[in-house]
Amino acid sequence: MRVLFVCLGNICRSPTAEAVFRKVAAEAGRGSDIEIDSCGLISYHEGRPPDPRATMAAEQRGYDLSTQRARPIVDDDFERFDLLLGMDDDVVRSLREMAPAASADRVVPFLGLDEPGAAREVPDPFYGGMSGFEDVLDLVEDGARALLDHVESRLDPH
């Protein structure tokens, strides 16, 4: 199973989700069963590390973003990944517009997989203060557990 987290620039939300989900999957003994990556819709931050505020907030909760570098989505991602998880509705919409028809069903919102009608967006904290990065972590931690349940049901379908 291969999952890709996608936000706008790949320096706040999607690297946070990648790190959190990587840890959640490893703690569940699924680290080797799931390929996990993140990217952004734009290439503006390509090659740069995550936002220092995202890194600091993540470190305070035991997540490591230090090895991550921003990258833009590429056409191959739509073939390579089983799930492309948009961090907000605009990202999901953009991904669906970019996706080849055969891959469009792989594009889903990161939040709301477990509860239709639940919160579906992880707000972009870039232009706010540290509390926005804490809010992102709260949402991502909850979403990562729900995503693991979803992925495990696809890995062990019985």
Short mmCIF file of N, CA and C in Angstrom, two decimals:
data_model
loop_
_atom_site.label_atom_id
_atom_site.label_comp_id
_atom_site.label_asym_id
_atom_site.label_seq_id
_atom_site.Cartn_x
_atom_site.Cartn_y
_atom_site.Cartn_z
N MET A 1 0.85 -1.17 0.00
CA MET A 1 0.00 0.00 0.00
C MET A 1 0.90 1.24 0.00
N ARG A 2 0.56 2.19 -0.83
CA ARG A 2 1.34 3.42 -0.95
C ARG A 2 0.40 4.62 -0.77
N VAL A 3 0.76 5.52 0.17
CA VAL A 3 -0.07 6.70 0.42
C VAL A 3 0.78 7.96 0.26
N LEU A 4 0.15 8.99 -0.31
CA LEU A 4 0.80 10.27 -0.55
C LEU A 4 -0.06 11.38 0.03
N PHE A 5 0.52 12.16 0.93
CA PHE A 5 -0.16 13.31 1.51
C PHE A 5 0.17 14.53 0.68
N VAL A 6 -0.85 15.33 0.36
CA VAL A 6 -0.64 16.47 -0.53
C VAL A 6 -1.27 17.73 0.07
N CYS A 7 -0.45 18.79 0.13
CA CYS A 7 -0.97 20.12 0.49
C CYS A 7 -0.49 21.09 -0.58
N LEU A 8 -0.50 22.38 -0.31
CA LEU A 8 -0.14 23.34 -1.34
C LEU A 8 1.36 23.35 -1.62
N GLY A 9 2.18 23.59 -0.59
CA GLY A 9 3.61 23.76 -0.82
C GLY A 9 4.50 22.67 -0.27
N ASN A 10 3.95 21.74 0.49
CA ASN A 10 4.70 20.62 1.08
C ASN A 10 5.71 21.09 2.13
N ILE A 11 5.31 22.12 2.91
CA ILE A 11 6.20 22.55 4.00
C ILE A 11 5.50 22.61 5.36
N CYS A 12 4.19 22.43 5.39
CA CYS A 12 3.48 22.48 6.69
C CYS A 12 2.64 21.22 6.91
N ARG A 13 1.51 21.15 6.25
CA ARG A 13 0.54 20.10 6.54
C ARG A 13 0.94 18.71 6.07
N SER A 14 1.32 18.60 4.79
CA SER A 14 1.62 17.25 4.29
C SER A 14 2.88 16.64 4.90
N PRO A 15 3.96 17.42 5.16
CA PRO A 15 5.08 16.77 5.85
C PRO A 15 4.73 16.37 7.28
N THR A 16 3.87 17.15 7.92
CA THR A 16 3.41 16.78 9.26
C THR A 16 2.63 15.48 9.20
N ALA A 17 1.71 15.38 8.24
CA ALA A 17 0.92 14.16 8.10
C ALA A 17 1.81 12.97 7.78
N GLU A 18 2.80 13.17 6.93
CA GLU A 18 3.73 12.08 6.59
C GLU A 18 4.43 11.57 7.85
N ALA A 19 4.96 12.48 8.65
CA ALA A 19 5.70 12.07 9.85
C ALA A 19 4.79 11.40 10.88
N VAL A 20 3.63 11.96 11.09
CA VAL A 20 2.69 11.38 12.06
C VAL A 20 2.25 9.99 11.60
N PHE A 21 1.86 9.88 10.33
CA PHE A 21 1.38 8.59 9.85
C PHE A 21 2.50 7.56 9.83
N ARG A 22 3.71 7.98 9.51
CA ARG A 22 4.84 7.07 9.53
C ARG A 22 5.02 6.46 10.93
N LYS A 23 4.90 7.32 11.96
CA LYS A 23 5.06 6.84 13.34
C LYS A 23 3.89 5.96 13.77
N VAL A 24 2.67 6.36 13.42
CA VAL A 24 1.48 5.58 13.76
C VAL A 24 1.56 4.19 13.10
N ALA A 25 1.95 4.16 11.84
CA ALA A 25 2.05 2.89 11.12
C ALA A 25 3.15 2.01 11.73
N ALA A 26 4.28 2.60 12.06
CA ALA A 26 5.38 1.83 12.66
C ALA A 26 4.97 1.27 14.01
N GLU A 27 4.31 2.07 14.83
CA GLU A 27 3.87 1.60 16.15
C GLU A 27 2.85 0.48 16.05
N ALA A 28 2.11 0.44 14.94
CA ALA A 28 1.12 -0.62 14.73
C ALA A 28 1.74 -1.84 14.04
N GLY A 29 3.04 -1.79 13.81
CA GLY A 29 3.71 -2.89 13.14
C GLY A 29 3.47 -2.93 11.64
N ARG A 30 3.06 -1.81 11.07
CA ARG A 30 2.74 -1.74 9.64
C ARG A 30 3.75 -0.91 8.85
N GLY A 31 4.83 -0.49 9.48
CA GLY A 31 5.79 0.38 8.82
C GLY A 31 6.34 -0.16 7.52
N SER A 32 6.55 -1.48 7.45
CA SER A 32 7.10 -2.06 6.22
C SER A 32 6.01 -2.39 5.20
N ASP A 33 4.75 -2.30 5.60
CA ASP A 33 3.64 -2.62 4.69
C ASP A 33 3.14 -1.41 3.91
N ILE A 34 3.53 -0.21 4.36
CA ILE A 34 2.97 1.01 3.79
C ILE A 34 4.10 1.95 3.37
N GLU A 35 4.10 2.34 2.11
CA GLU A 35 5.03 3.36 1.63
C GLU A 35 4.35 4.72 1.86
N ILE A 36 5.06 5.64 2.48
CA ILE A 36 4.47 6.92 2.89
C ILE A 36 5.33 8.05 2.35
N ASP A 37 4.69 9.03 1.73
CA ASP A 37 5.41 10.18 1.17
C ASP A 37 4.47 11.39 1.23
N SER A 38 5.03 12.56 0.90
CA SER A 38 4.23 13.77 0.82
C SER A 38 4.77 14.65 -0.29
N CYS A 39 3.91 15.56 -0.75
CA CYS A 39 4.31 16.50 -1.80
C CYS A 39 3.36 17.69 -1.77
N GLY A 40 3.62 18.64 -2.63
CA GLY A 40 2.77 19.82 -2.74
C GLY A 40 2.27 20.00 -4.16
N LEU A 41 1.27 20.84 -4.31
CA LEU A 41 0.76 21.14 -5.64
C LEU A 41 1.71 22.06 -6.40
N ILE A 42 2.45 22.89 -5.68
CA ILE A 42 3.34 23.86 -6.32
C ILE A 42 4.80 23.53 -6.04
N SER A 43 5.67 24.04 -6.87
CA SER A 43 7.10 23.75 -6.72
C SER A 43 7.87 24.89 -6.05
N TYR A 44 7.19 25.89 -5.55
CA TYR A 44 7.84 27.07 -5.00
C TYR A 44 8.86 26.75 -3.92
N HIS A 45 8.55 25.78 -3.07
CA HIS A 45 9.43 25.43 -1.94
C HIS A 45 10.31 24.21 -2.22
N GLU A 46 10.37 23.76 -3.44
CA GLU A 46 11.07 22.52 -3.78
C GLU A 46 12.48 22.49 -3.19
N GLY A 47 12.78 21.37 -2.52
CA GLY A 47 14.09 21.16 -1.93
C GLY A 47 14.27 21.74 -0.54
N ARG A 48 13.31 22.52 -0.09
CA ARG A 48 13.44 23.15 1.23
C ARG A 48 12.88 22.24 2.32
N PRO A 49 13.41 22.39 3.55
CA PRO A 49 12.86 21.61 4.67
C PRO A 49 11.49 22.17 5.07
N PRO A 50 10.74 21.43 5.87
CA PRO A 50 9.46 21.94 6.35
C PRO A 50 9.62 23.25 7.12
N ASP A 51 8.55 23.99 7.20
CA ASP A 51 8.50 25.25 7.94
C ASP A 51 9.03 25.00 9.36
N PRO A 52 9.90 25.87 9.87
CA PRO A 52 10.45 25.66 11.22
C PRO A 52 9.39 25.55 12.31
N ARG A 53 8.26 26.23 12.12
CA ARG A 53 7.19 26.12 13.11
C ARG A 53 6.55 24.74 13.09
N ALA A 54 6.40 24.17 11.90
CA ALA A 54 5.87 22.81 11.79
C ALA A 54 6.85 21.81 12.43
N THR A 55 8.13 22.02 12.16
CA THR A 55 9.16 21.14 12.72
C THR A 55 9.16 21.21 14.24
N MET A 56 9.09 22.42 14.77
CA MET A 56 9.10 22.60 16.23
C MET A 56 7.87 21.97 16.88
N ALA A 57 6.71 22.24 16.34
CA ALA A 57 5.48 21.67 16.90
C ALA A 57 5.52 20.15 16.85
N ALA A 58 6.00 19.60 15.74
CA ALA A 58 6.08 18.15 15.60
C ALA A 58 7.07 17.55 16.60
N GLU A 59 8.24 18.17 16.73
CA GLU A 59 9.24 17.68 17.68
C GLU A 59 8.70 17.63 19.10
N GLN A 60 7.90 18.62 19.47
CA GLN A 60 7.34 18.66 20.82
C GLN A 60 6.42 17.48 21.09
N ARG A 61 5.92 16.85 20.03
CA ARG A 61 5.06 15.68 20.19
C ARG A 61 5.75 14.38 19.78
N GLY A 62 7.03 14.45 19.49
CA GLY A 62 7.78 13.24 19.20
C GLY A 62 7.83 12.82 17.74
N TYR A 63 7.58 13.74 16.82
CA TYR A 63 7.63 13.45 15.40
C TYR A 63 8.84 14.14 14.78
N ASP A 64 9.43 13.48 13.81
CA ASP A 64 10.66 13.99 13.18
C ASP A 64 10.40 14.37 11.73
N LEU A 65 10.56 15.65 11.41
CA LEU A 65 10.41 16.14 10.05
C LEU A 65 11.77 16.49 9.43
N SER A 66 12.86 16.24 10.16
CA SER A 66 14.18 16.76 9.78
C SER A 66 14.71 16.26 8.44
N THR A 67 14.32 15.08 8.01
CA THR A 67 14.87 14.55 6.76
C THR A 67 14.01 14.89 5.54
N GLN A 68 12.86 15.49 5.77
CA GLN A 68 11.95 15.77 4.66
C GLN A 68 12.37 17.02 3.89
N ARG A 69 12.13 17.00 2.58
CA ARG A 69 12.35 18.14 1.71
C ARG A 69 11.15 18.27 0.80
N ALA A 70 10.72 19.49 0.57
CA ALA A 70 9.53 19.73 -0.25
C ALA A 70 9.76 19.29 -1.69
N ARG A 71 8.71 18.74 -2.26
CA ARG A 71 8.72 18.38 -3.67
C ARG A 71 7.33 18.59 -4.23
N PRO A 72 7.26 18.92 -5.53
CA PRO A 72 5.94 19.05 -6.15
C PRO A 72 5.44 17.69 -6.62
N ILE A 73 4.15 17.59 -6.79
CA ILE A 73 3.57 16.37 -7.33
C ILE A 73 4.04 16.21 -8.78
N VAL A 74 4.21 14.97 -9.20
CA VAL A 74 4.58 14.66 -10.58
C VAL A 74 3.57 13.67 -11.14
N ASP A 75 3.50 13.60 -12.45
CA ASP A 75 2.51 12.73 -13.10
C ASP A 75 2.59 11.29 -12.61
N ASP A 76 3.80 10.79 -12.38
CA ASP A 76 3.98 9.41 -11.95
C ASP A 76 3.31 9.12 -10.60
N ASP A 77 3.14 10.15 -9.77
CA ASP A 77 2.52 9.94 -8.45
C ASP A 77 1.11 9.37 -8.58
N PHE A 78 0.40 9.74 -9.63
CA PHE A 78 -0.97 9.26 -9.80
C PHE A 78 -1.02 7.76 -10.11
N GLU A 79 0.05 7.25 -10.69
CA GLU A 79 0.15 5.81 -10.97
C GLU A 79 0.73 5.07 -9.78
N ARG A 80 1.71 5.66 -9.15
CA ARG A 80 2.49 4.99 -8.11
C ARG A 80 1.74 4.80 -6.80
N PHE A 81 0.93 5.78 -6.41
CA PHE A 81 0.29 5.75 -5.09
C PHE A 81 -1.14 5.22 -5.17
N ASP A 82 -1.50 4.43 -4.15
CA ASP A 82 -2.85 3.88 -4.06
C ASP A 82 -3.84 4.92 -3.55
N LEU A 83 -3.35 5.81 -2.68
CA LEU A 83 -4.18 6.89 -2.14
C LEU A 83 -3.40 8.20 -2.22
N LEU A 84 -4.01 9.22 -2.78
CA LEU A 84 -3.47 10.57 -2.77
C LEU A 84 -4.41 11.37 -1.89
N LEU A 85 -3.91 11.78 -0.74
CA LEU A 85 -4.74 12.35 0.32
C LEU A 85 -4.58 13.87 0.36
N GLY A 86 -5.60 14.57 -0.10
CA GLY A 86 -5.59 16.03 -0.09
C GLY A 86 -5.90 16.57 1.29
N MET A 87 -5.15 17.58 1.70
CA MET A 87 -5.31 18.13 3.04
C MET A 87 -6.48 19.10 3.17
N ASP A 88 -6.99 19.61 2.05
CA ASP A 88 -8.20 20.43 2.09
C ASP A 88 -8.96 20.26 0.78
N ASP A 89 -10.16 20.82 0.73
CA ASP A 89 -11.02 20.63 -0.45
C ASP A 89 -10.41 21.21 -1.72
N ASP A 90 -9.72 22.35 -1.62
CA ASP A 90 -9.09 22.93 -2.81
C ASP A 90 -8.01 22.01 -3.36
N VAL A 91 -7.22 21.42 -2.48
CA VAL A 91 -6.17 20.50 -2.92
C VAL A 91 -6.80 19.26 -3.56
N VAL A 92 -7.84 18.72 -2.95
CA VAL A 92 -8.52 17.56 -3.52
C VAL A 92 -9.06 17.89 -4.91
N ARG A 93 -9.69 19.03 -5.03
CA ARG A 93 -10.25 19.46 -6.32
C ARG A 93 -9.13 19.58 -7.38
N SER A 94 -8.04 20.22 -7.01
CA SER A 94 -6.92 20.38 -7.94
C SER A 94 -6.33 19.04 -8.34
N LEU A 95 -6.16 18.16 -7.37
CA LEU A 95 -5.63 16.82 -7.67
C LEU A 95 -6.54 16.07 -8.63
N ARG A 96 -7.83 16.16 -8.42
CA ARG A 96 -8.78 15.46 -9.30
C ARG A 96 -8.73 16.03 -10.71
N GLU A 97 -8.51 17.33 -10.84
CA GLU A 97 -8.38 17.94 -12.16
C GLU A 97 -7.10 17.47 -12.86
N MET A 98 -6.05 17.23 -12.10
CA MET A 98 -4.76 16.81 -12.65
C MET A 98 -4.69 15.31 -12.94
N ALA A 99 -5.49 14.55 -12.22
CA ALA A 99 -5.38 13.08 -12.27
C ALA A 99 -5.86 12.52 -13.61
N PRO A 100 -5.13 11.54 -14.13
CA PRO A 100 -5.66 10.80 -15.28
C PRO A 100 -6.97 10.12 -14.87
N ALA A 101 -7.86 9.93 -15.80
CA ALA A 101 -9.18 9.35 -15.49
C ALA A 101 -9.06 8.04 -14.73
N ALA A 102 -8.10 7.21 -15.06
CA ALA A 102 -7.94 5.91 -14.42
C ALA A 102 -7.50 6.03 -12.96
N SER A 103 -6.99 7.18 -12.56
CA SER A 103 -6.48 7.36 -11.19
C SER A 103 -7.32 8.29 -10.34
N ALA A 104 -8.36 8.87 -10.88
CA ALA A 104 -9.14 9.89 -10.17
C ALA A 104 -9.73 9.36 -8.86
N ASP A 105 -10.09 8.08 -8.82
CA ASP A 105 -10.69 7.53 -7.61
C ASP A 105 -9.67 7.34 -6.49
N ARG A 106 -8.39 7.51 -6.78
CA ARG A 106 -7.34 7.40 -5.76
C ARG A 106 -7.19 8.69 -4.96
N VAL A 107 -7.77 9.77 -5.46
CA VAL A 107 -7.69 11.08 -4.81
C VAL A 107 -8.84 11.20 -3.83
N VAL A 108 -8.50 11.35 -2.55
CA VAL A 108 -9.53 11.46 -1.50
C VAL A 108 -9.08 12.49 -0.47
N PRO A 109 -10.04 13.05 0.27
CA PRO A 109 -9.66 13.93 1.38
C PRO A 109 -8.97 13.12 2.48
N PHE A 110 -7.96 13.70 3.09
CA PHE A 110 -7.28 13.03 4.21
C PHE A 110 -8.24 12.82 5.36
N LEU A 111 -8.98 13.85 5.72
CA LEU A 111 -9.94 13.72 6.82
C LEU A 111 -11.29 13.28 6.28
N GLY A 112 -12.05 12.60 7.11
CA GLY A 112 -13.39 12.19 6.75
C GLY A 112 -13.49 10.80 6.17
N LEU A 113 -12.37 10.06 6.11
CA LEU A 113 -12.41 8.69 5.60
C LEU A 113 -13.26 7.80 6.51
N ASP A 114 -13.20 8.10 7.80
CA ASP A 114 -13.90 7.24 8.76
C ASP A 114 -15.30 7.72 9.08
N GLU A 115 -15.55 9.01 8.95
CA GLU A 115 -16.84 9.57 9.32
C GLU A 115 -17.35 10.51 8.24
N PRO A 116 -18.21 10.03 7.36
CA PRO A 116 -18.81 10.96 6.41
C PRO A 116 -19.51 12.10 7.16
N GLY A 117 -19.28 13.30 6.71
CA GLY A 117 -19.87 14.45 7.38
C GLY A 117 -18.98 15.08 8.44
N ALA A 118 -17.88 14.40 8.80
CA ALA A 118 -16.95 14.95 9.78
C ALA A 118 -16.08 16.01 9.12
N ALA A 119 -15.26 16.67 9.91
CA ALA A 119 -14.35 17.68 9.37
C ALA A 119 -13.54 17.06 8.23
N ARG A 120 -13.41 17.81 7.13
CA ARG A 120 -12.72 17.28 5.96
C ARG A 120 -11.48 18.08 5.61
N GLU A 121 -11.19 19.12 6.31
CA GLU A 121 -10.08 19.96 5.93
C GLU A 121 -9.10 20.17 7.08
N VAL A 122 -7.82 20.14 6.73
CA VAL A 122 -6.75 20.53 7.64
C VAL A 122 -6.37 21.94 7.20
N PRO A 123 -6.68 22.96 8.00
CA PRO A 123 -6.43 24.33 7.57
C PRO A 123 -4.94 24.63 7.46
N ASP A 124 -4.59 25.47 6.49
CA ASP A 124 -3.21 25.85 6.26
C ASP A 124 -2.76 26.81 7.35
N PRO A 125 -1.75 26.44 8.15
CA PRO A 125 -1.32 27.28 9.27
C PRO A 125 -0.26 28.32 8.89
N PHE A 126 0.16 28.35 7.63
CA PHE A 126 1.33 29.12 7.22
C PHE A 126 1.29 30.59 7.63
N TYR A 127 0.15 31.24 7.46
CA TYR A 127 0.08 32.68 7.72
C TYR A 127 -0.36 33.02 9.14
N GLY A 128 -0.46 32.04 10.00
CA GLY A 128 -0.86 32.28 11.38
C GLY A 128 0.28 32.04 12.36
N GLY A 129 -0.08 31.91 13.61
CA GLY A 129 0.91 31.68 14.66
C GLY A 129 1.07 30.20 14.98
N MET A 130 1.81 29.94 16.04
CA MET A 130 2.10 28.56 16.45
C MET A 130 0.85 27.75 16.75
N SER A 131 -0.20 28.40 17.24
CA SER A 131 -1.40 27.64 17.58
C SER A 131 -1.99 26.93 16.36
N GLY A 132 -1.81 27.50 15.18
CA GLY A 132 -2.30 26.84 13.96
C GLY A 132 -1.57 25.54 13.69
N PHE A 133 -0.29 25.48 14.01
CA PHE A 133 0.49 24.26 13.82
C PHE A 133 0.09 23.19 14.84
N GLU A 134 -0.27 23.64 16.04
CA GLU A 134 -0.78 22.70 17.05
C GLU A 134 -2.14 22.15 16.61
N ASP A 135 -2.98 23.02 16.06
CA ASP A 135 -4.28 22.57 15.56
C ASP A 135 -4.12 21.54 14.44
N VAL A 136 -3.16 21.79 13.54
CA VAL A 136 -2.87 20.84 12.46
C VAL A 136 -2.49 19.49 13.05
N LEU A 137 -1.62 19.49 14.04
CA LEU A 137 -1.21 18.23 14.66
C LEU A 137 -2.39 17.51 15.30
N ASP A 138 -3.27 18.23 15.96
CA ASP A 138 -4.45 17.60 16.56
C ASP A 138 -5.27 16.88 15.48
N LEU A 139 -5.55 17.58 14.38
CA LEU A 139 -6.35 16.99 13.30
C LEU A 139 -5.62 15.83 12.64
N VAL A 140 -4.33 16.01 12.40
CA VAL A 140 -3.55 14.98 11.73
C VAL A 140 -3.41 13.72 12.59
N GLU A 141 -3.22 13.88 13.88
CA GLU A 141 -3.13 12.70 14.75
C GLU A 141 -4.43 11.90 14.70
N ASP A 142 -5.56 12.58 14.78
CA ASP A 142 -6.85 11.88 14.69
C ASP A 142 -7.02 11.23 13.32
N GLY A 143 -6.68 12.00 12.27
CA GLY A 143 -6.82 11.48 10.91
C GLY A 143 -5.89 10.31 10.63
N ALA A 144 -4.71 10.32 11.21
CA ALA A 144 -3.74 9.24 10.97
C ALA A 144 -4.25 7.92 11.53
N ARG A 145 -4.88 7.97 12.68
CA ARG A 145 -5.43 6.73 13.26
C ARG A 145 -6.57 6.19 12.39
N ALA A 146 -7.42 7.08 11.91
CA ALA A 146 -8.51 6.65 11.03
C ALA A 146 -7.96 6.13 9.71
N LEU A 147 -6.93 6.78 9.19
CA LEU A 147 -6.32 6.32 7.94
C LEU A 147 -5.70 4.94 8.13
N LEU A 148 -5.05 4.71 9.25
CA LEU A 148 -4.46 3.39 9.50
C LEU A 148 -5.54 2.31 9.49
N ASP A 149 -6.68 2.57 10.12
CA ASP A 149 -7.79 1.61 10.11
C ASP A 149 -8.23 1.33 8.67
N HIS A 150 -8.34 2.39 7.87
CA HIS A 150 -8.76 2.26 6.47
C HIS A 150 -7.74 1.44 5.67
N VAL A 151 -6.47 1.76 5.84
CA VAL A 151 -5.42 1.06 5.11
C VAL A 151 -5.35 -0.40 5.55
N GLU A 152 -5.45 -0.65 6.84
CA GLU A 152 -5.40 -2.04 7.33
C GLU A 152 -6.57 -2.86 6.77
N SER A 153 -7.73 -2.25 6.61
CA SER A 153 -8.86 -2.98 6.05
C SER A 153 -8.61 -3.35 4.58
N ARG A 154 -7.79 -2.55 3.90
CA ARG A 154 -7.44 -2.87 2.50
C ARG A 154 -6.28 -3.88 2.45
N LEU A 155 -5.41 -3.85 3.46
CA LEU A 155 -4.30 -4.81 3.50
C LEU A 155 -4.76 -6.20 3.91
N ASP A 156 -5.72 -6.24 4.84
CA ASP A 156 -6.24 -7.50 5.37
C ASP A 156 -7.75 -7.54 5.16
N PRO A 157 -8.22 -7.73 3.94
CA PRO A 157 -9.66 -7.66 3.66
C PRO A 157 -10.43 -8.91 4.08
N HIS A 158 -10.75 -9.00 5.38
CA HIS A 158 -11.65 -10.07 5.83
C HIS A 158 -12.51 -9.62 6.94
#
